[in-house]
Amino acid sequence: MNKIVTLDEFIIRTQKEKPDSSGSFTRLLRDIGIAAKIVNREVNKAGLVNILGVEGSTNSTGDDVQKLDVFANEKFIETLSFSGEVCGIASEENQEFIPVASDHGHNAQYVVVMDPLDGSSNIDVNVSVGTIFGIFRRKSSVEGPCIQEDFLQKGTELIAAGYVLYGTSTLLVYSTGDGVNGFTLDPSIGEFCLSHRNIQMPVSGNYYSVNQGYYLKFDLEMRRYIDHCSDLNYRLRYIGSMVSDIHRIMFQGGIFLYPNTRKYPKGKLRLLYECYPMAYIVEQAGGTALTCKLDRIMDMEIASLHQTSSIVMGSKDMVKDMKEFVEKYGAVIQ
Ligand code: P6P
């Protein structure tokens, strides 16, 4: 029987392999795991306590804020703020970034960007949801508070990213730039345990994931590619939770698309705390992540915390196939 490798043990072991590791990054990753366990506990019993339903406000994109969104956001902010390693947090749930008080964030080297509970419209119907996070090294001096520029960094500046999937089991998947590993929460011991070592995305597949309901609102080249997927009898899987839809593709191959529409001319998904971290993970697993205009997501310039982007990500051969449709139909006057 293989020895159980807990998340903490794995983090410490891999950080020791990095000579410049000071241990502060280790503590930060471990704190993310702790916050995920706290959120998982509430997600799993949401139906039993008055934490379901709409909280009554809307977020930066106009989505209804769910009570569990607020809980998850508060728990991640609380845990990360007390880690002593974070000088600021940018969250989908907060219009502005959250500076961490100097007694906790002083000399802290990192900022965290996150969607604390992605796909939360699925909560009330018991469909899986997720947390998405990314970690940047701050640009500003450790002597002062964090500033907006600490967050407005391109995806290529990420030093780590990951997601937590609260599904049939609870999985934490992350990368620090040397491949992707997955850890399944064992409730009997309250530990995330290494369950998926060095995840490699299949180079192709037969799943495509897109909100077909917006088909007529997509640009011609996207409609032609979606028709192509249908002609090839690919299987459509879309549950409206980016983490869940992409997690499937990480293991079974496929392509996820959220193109720009007339309602979202620049795309709906947020570049900083949805697209960049998920693109980081997808690329680390051997996949490709582009905008629908074929720019690499990780290279996209960012000018505001809640900036959106179109996105296509998944198996590299399928994204390559999609590129041919954009090149063929993208120039066509629509
Ligand atoms: P739509 C959830 O609100 C989210 O941000 C992603 O997790 C998901 O992929 C997308 O939006 C779903 O959006 O417009 O298809 O409901």
PDB file of C-alpha atoms in Angstrom, residues 67 161 304:
ATOM      1  CA  LYS A  67     -24.670  33.456   0.876  1.00  0.00           C
ATOM      2  CA  ALA A 161      -2.072  28.786  -9.262  1.00  0.00           C
ATOM      3  CA  SER A 304      -8.121  46.515 -14.168  1.00  0.00           C
TER       4      SER A 304
END
